């Protein structure tokens, strides 16, 4: 509940371990870029454990459109993870072609994913250069924490009054999963699990618009600060933050509104330190 600018300076960051053009095999035509996968497989290939996909007659334009959307979605997820992990650094400019080489894809899906991040406020377009990661300070996180509290605290209190204990018991595995994710020390892994817990709790309100808005604010709260700042906390801090989820569930089951209010408020105040 809580460089790479263009050119040679772009090499050497940890998340660049995704398949590169050399590892991906022969280059494919534009519009059918290889999809980065955990096992290193490339779109159009199959692993030894899977039979090749049967040939299915598809219209000449339908297949590339589906593939592009799939690649773009995977690249968007990877860029978001790199952003939270700090591998995309505030103030740095990244070009779509260079990032495409790192992921083993063409520049097009990277550019489309970066444009989505620009709409979300994570990056800004730099004409003829690429995309600069937005620089944020502690005040930005504090403002996000305040807005999140204004939205979520009243909802949590209402849920504490109305949701039966057995429904909160269903949330226990998600809370425990955040502790396991935090124990890895990986901020990106914890961030995804943390948002999953919050989404599940808020979904009990039955208000999908609220869930989407809260999730967007939560994601923004996880972006890195200039120079690292208090958002770069270690494994112990993440684990402590994750344990607040289980404490909150206990308070919700007990319908202890004062404790719920205090825990959520402290949690969001701590978000300026843990990015949770």
C-alpha positions as a printed Julia matrix, in Angstrom:
276×3 Matrix{Float64}:
   0.0     0.0     0.0
   1.94    1.2     0.91
  21.19    6.48  -19.93
  20.06    6.41  -21.34
  20.02    9.15  -23.87
  20.28    8.1   -27.46
  23.31    6.4   -28.88
  25.99    4.58  -26.97
  24.92    6.04  -23.63
  21.85    3.8   -23.79
  23.78    0.58  -23.17
  24.31   -1.21  -19.93
  21.08   -0.72  -17.99
  19.83   -3.86  -16.15
  16.49   -4.2   -17.86
  18.13   -4.32  -21.29
  18.52   -8.07  -20.8
  15.41   -8.63  -22.93
  16.13  -10.28  -26.25
  18.24   -8.15  -28.58
  18.2    -8.29  -32.38
  21.23  -10.57  -32.36
  19.6   -12.96  -29.92
  16.28  -12.83  -31.67
  17.52  -14.21  -34.98
  17.0   -12.77  -38.47
  15.23   -9.43  -38.61
  11.58   -9.54  -39.55
   9.77   -7.07  -41.73
   8.41   -3.91  -40.16
   5.01   -4.39  -38.53
   5.79   -7.98  -37.46
   8.4    -7.34  -34.79
   9.46  -10.16  -32.48
   7.72  -10.34  -29.13
   9.99  -10.37  -26.06
   9.29  -13.51  -24.01
  10.72  -14.96  -20.83
  12.12  -18.02  -22.51
  13.69  -16.0   -25.31
  11.23  -17.24  -27.92
  10.41  -14.87  -30.75
   7.04  -14.44  -32.41
   6.87  -16.7   -35.41
   8.94  -19.37  -33.63
   7.86  -22.11  -31.23
   9.58  -23.71  -28.26
  10.45  -27.41  -28.06
   7.67  -27.9   -25.53
   4.97  -26.57  -27.8
   3.82  -27.73  -31.23
   3.92  -25.11  -33.97
   0.69  -23.19  -34.35
  -1.44  -24.43  -37.26
  -1.66  -22.22  -40.29
  -4.93  -20.32  -40.16
  -6.15  -18.34  -43.16
  -6.21  -14.72  -42.1
  -6.97  -11.6   -44.05
  -3.88   -9.73  -45.26
  -4.42   -6.85  -42.82
  -6.05   -8.47  -39.78
  -2.99  -10.41  -38.56
  -0.47   -7.53  -38.4
  -2.94   -5.35  -36.49
  -3.43   -8.02  -33.8
   0.32   -8.64  -33.57
   1.12   -4.96  -33.22
  -1.37   -4.55  -30.39
   0.12   -7.57  -28.63
   3.68   -6.32  -28.97
   2.73   -2.82  -27.89
   1.0    -4.15  -24.77
   4.02   -6.22  -23.79
   6.39   -3.31  -24.37
   4.13   -0.98  -22.38
   4.2    -3.4   -19.43
   7.99   -3.7   -19.69
   8.46    0.07  -19.85
   6.2     0.59  -16.84
   8.22   -1.96  -14.87
  11.48   -0.3   -15.93
  10.07    3.06  -14.87
   9.14    1.83  -11.38
  12.46   -0.01  -10.99
  14.34    3.19  -11.81
  15.91    1.81  -14.98
  14.26    4.65  -16.91
  15.74    7.64  -15.12
  13.98   10.97  -14.53
  15.26   13.66  -16.87
  16.83   11.22  -19.34
  15.76   11.13  -22.98
  15.17    7.72  -24.6
  14.68    7.17  -28.32
  12.23    4.6   -29.66
  14.77    3.0   -32.07
  17.36    2.46  -29.31
  14.78    1.05  -26.91
  13.47   -1.13  -29.73
  16.93   -2.63  -30.16
  17.04   -3.48  -26.48
  13.71   -5.27  -26.62
  14.38   -6.89  -29.97
  11.45   -5.17  -31.66
  10.95   -2.39  -34.17
  10.67    1.22  -33.06
   6.94    1.38  -33.85
   5.49   -0.53  -30.84
   7.98    1.22  -28.53
   6.92    4.62  -29.84
   3.25    3.72  -29.41
   3.86    2.51  -25.84
   5.82    5.66  -25.02
   3.0     7.79  -26.39
   0.65    6.03  -23.97
   3.07    6.8   -21.11
   3.07   10.41  -22.28
  -0.75   10.48  -21.97
  -0.36    9.11  -18.44
   2.15   11.83  -17.58
   5.16    9.56  -17.07
   7.16   10.9   -20.0
   7.08   13.88  -22.31
   7.78   14.06  -26.03
  11.05   15.65  -27.11
  10.73   16.45  -30.85
  13.31   14.72  -33.04
  14.92   13.05  -30.02
  12.51   10.76  -28.23
  10.86   10.79  -24.81
  12.07   12.34  -21.57
  11.13   10.74  -18.26
   9.28   13.34  -16.2
  11.16   14.72  -13.19
   9.18   14.67   -9.96
   9.87   15.65   -6.39
   8.62   14.78   -2.92
   5.85   17.37   -3.17
   4.38   15.57   -6.19
   4.18   12.34   -4.18
   2.67   14.15   -1.2
  -0.05   15.63   -3.41
  -0.83   12.21   -4.88
  -1.01   10.74   -1.37
  -3.48   13.44   -0.34
  -5.73   12.82   -3.34
  -5.61    9.06   -2.83
  -6.59    9.46    0.83
  -9.5    11.73   -0.08
 -10.82    9.06   -2.44
 -10.0     5.81   -0.68
 -10.42    6.51    3.04
 -14.21    7.16    2.84
 -14.62    4.07    0.65
 -12.63    1.9     3.06
 -14.74    3.11    5.98
 -17.95    2.34    4.12
 -16.67   -1.11    3.19
 -15.67   -1.75    6.8
 -19.3    -1.18    7.81
 -20.91   -3.27    5.08
 -18.61   -6.06    3.83
 -18.91   -9.37    5.74
 -15.84  -10.98    7.27
 -15.79  -13.86    4.8
 -15.26  -11.47    1.91
 -12.24   -9.98    3.66
 -10.93  -13.51    4.17
 -10.87  -13.86    0.39
  -8.44  -10.93    0.27
  -5.96  -12.58    2.63
  -4.01  -14.45   -0.1
  -3.56  -11.18   -2.0
  -2.21   -9.47    1.11
   0.18  -12.34    1.73
   1.27  -12.18   -1.91
   2.33   -8.56   -1.43
   4.59   -9.63    1.45
   6.22  -12.28   -0.74
   6.64   -9.77   -3.56
   8.19   -7.25   -1.17
  10.62   -9.89    0.11
  12.19  -10.05   -3.36
  13.38   -6.48   -2.92
  12.22   -5.69   -6.46
  10.19   -2.49   -6.49
   8.53   -3.33   -9.82
   7.4    -6.76   -8.58
   6.06   -5.3    -5.34
   4.36   -2.39   -7.15
   2.31   -4.74   -9.32
   1.27   -6.92   -6.38
   0.48   -3.85   -4.26
  -1.81   -2.38   -6.91
  -3.5    -5.76   -7.3
  -4.41   -5.81   -3.61
  -5.76   -2.26   -3.7
  -7.82   -2.97   -6.82
  -9.35   -6.06   -5.25
 -10.34   -4.21   -2.07
 -11.78   -1.21   -3.87
 -13.65   -3.43   -6.34
 -15.9    -4.44   -3.43
 -17.39   -0.95   -3.72
 -18.94   -1.95   -7.05
 -17.73    1.34   -8.57
 -15.54    0.55  -11.56
 -14.84    4.22  -12.29
 -13.48    4.67   -8.78
 -11.28    1.58   -9.15
  -9.8     2.87  -12.41
  -9.12    6.36  -11.07
  -7.58    5.03   -7.86
  -5.4     2.6    -9.83
  -4.13    5.41  -12.07
  -3.25    7.54   -9.04
  -1.57    4.55   -7.42
   0.55    3.9   -10.54
   1.62    7.54  -10.64
   2.65    7.34   -6.99
   5.07    4.56   -7.9
   7.08    6.54  -10.44
  10.65    7.42   -9.44
  11.83   10.71   -7.98
  14.66   12.9    -9.24
  17.92   11.51   -7.89
  16.13    8.55   -6.3
  14.98   10.38   -3.17
  12.9     8.67   -0.49
  11.1     6.59   -3.1
  14.17    4.33   -3.39
  13.74    2.22   -0.28
  15.12   -1.21    0.36
  13.67   -4.65    0.89
  12.96   -4.16    4.62
  10.95   -1.02    3.9
   8.9    -2.78    1.23
   8.19   -5.72    3.55
   7.08   -3.38    6.34
   4.82   -1.59    3.87
   3.35   -4.9     2.69
   2.55   -6.02    6.23
   0.24   -3.01    6.51
  -2.09   -4.83    4.12
  -2.64   -7.69    6.55
  -3.07   -5.24    9.44
  -5.7    -3.4     7.42
  -7.59   -6.63    6.74
  -7.61   -7.4    10.46
  -9.09   -3.97   11.18
 -11.67   -4.37    8.41
 -12.77   -7.75    9.74
 -13.08   -6.26   13.24
 -14.92   -3.23   11.81
 -12.62   -1.01   13.81
 -13.16    2.24   11.91
 -10.6     4.25   13.88
  -7.85    1.75   13.11
  -8.9     1.53    9.46
  -8.77    5.33    9.14
  -5.38    5.5    10.85
  -3.83    2.66    8.84
  -4.96    3.99    5.47
  -3.85    7.51    6.35
  -0.44    6.35    7.55
  -0.12    4.09    4.55
  -0.63    6.9     2.07
   1.65    9.19    4.06
   4.26    6.45    3.83
   3.67    6.21    0.09
   5.92    9.23   -0.28
   8.68    6.97    0.99
   7.81    3.55   -0.38
   5.95    4.52   -3.53
   3.16    2.17   -2.45
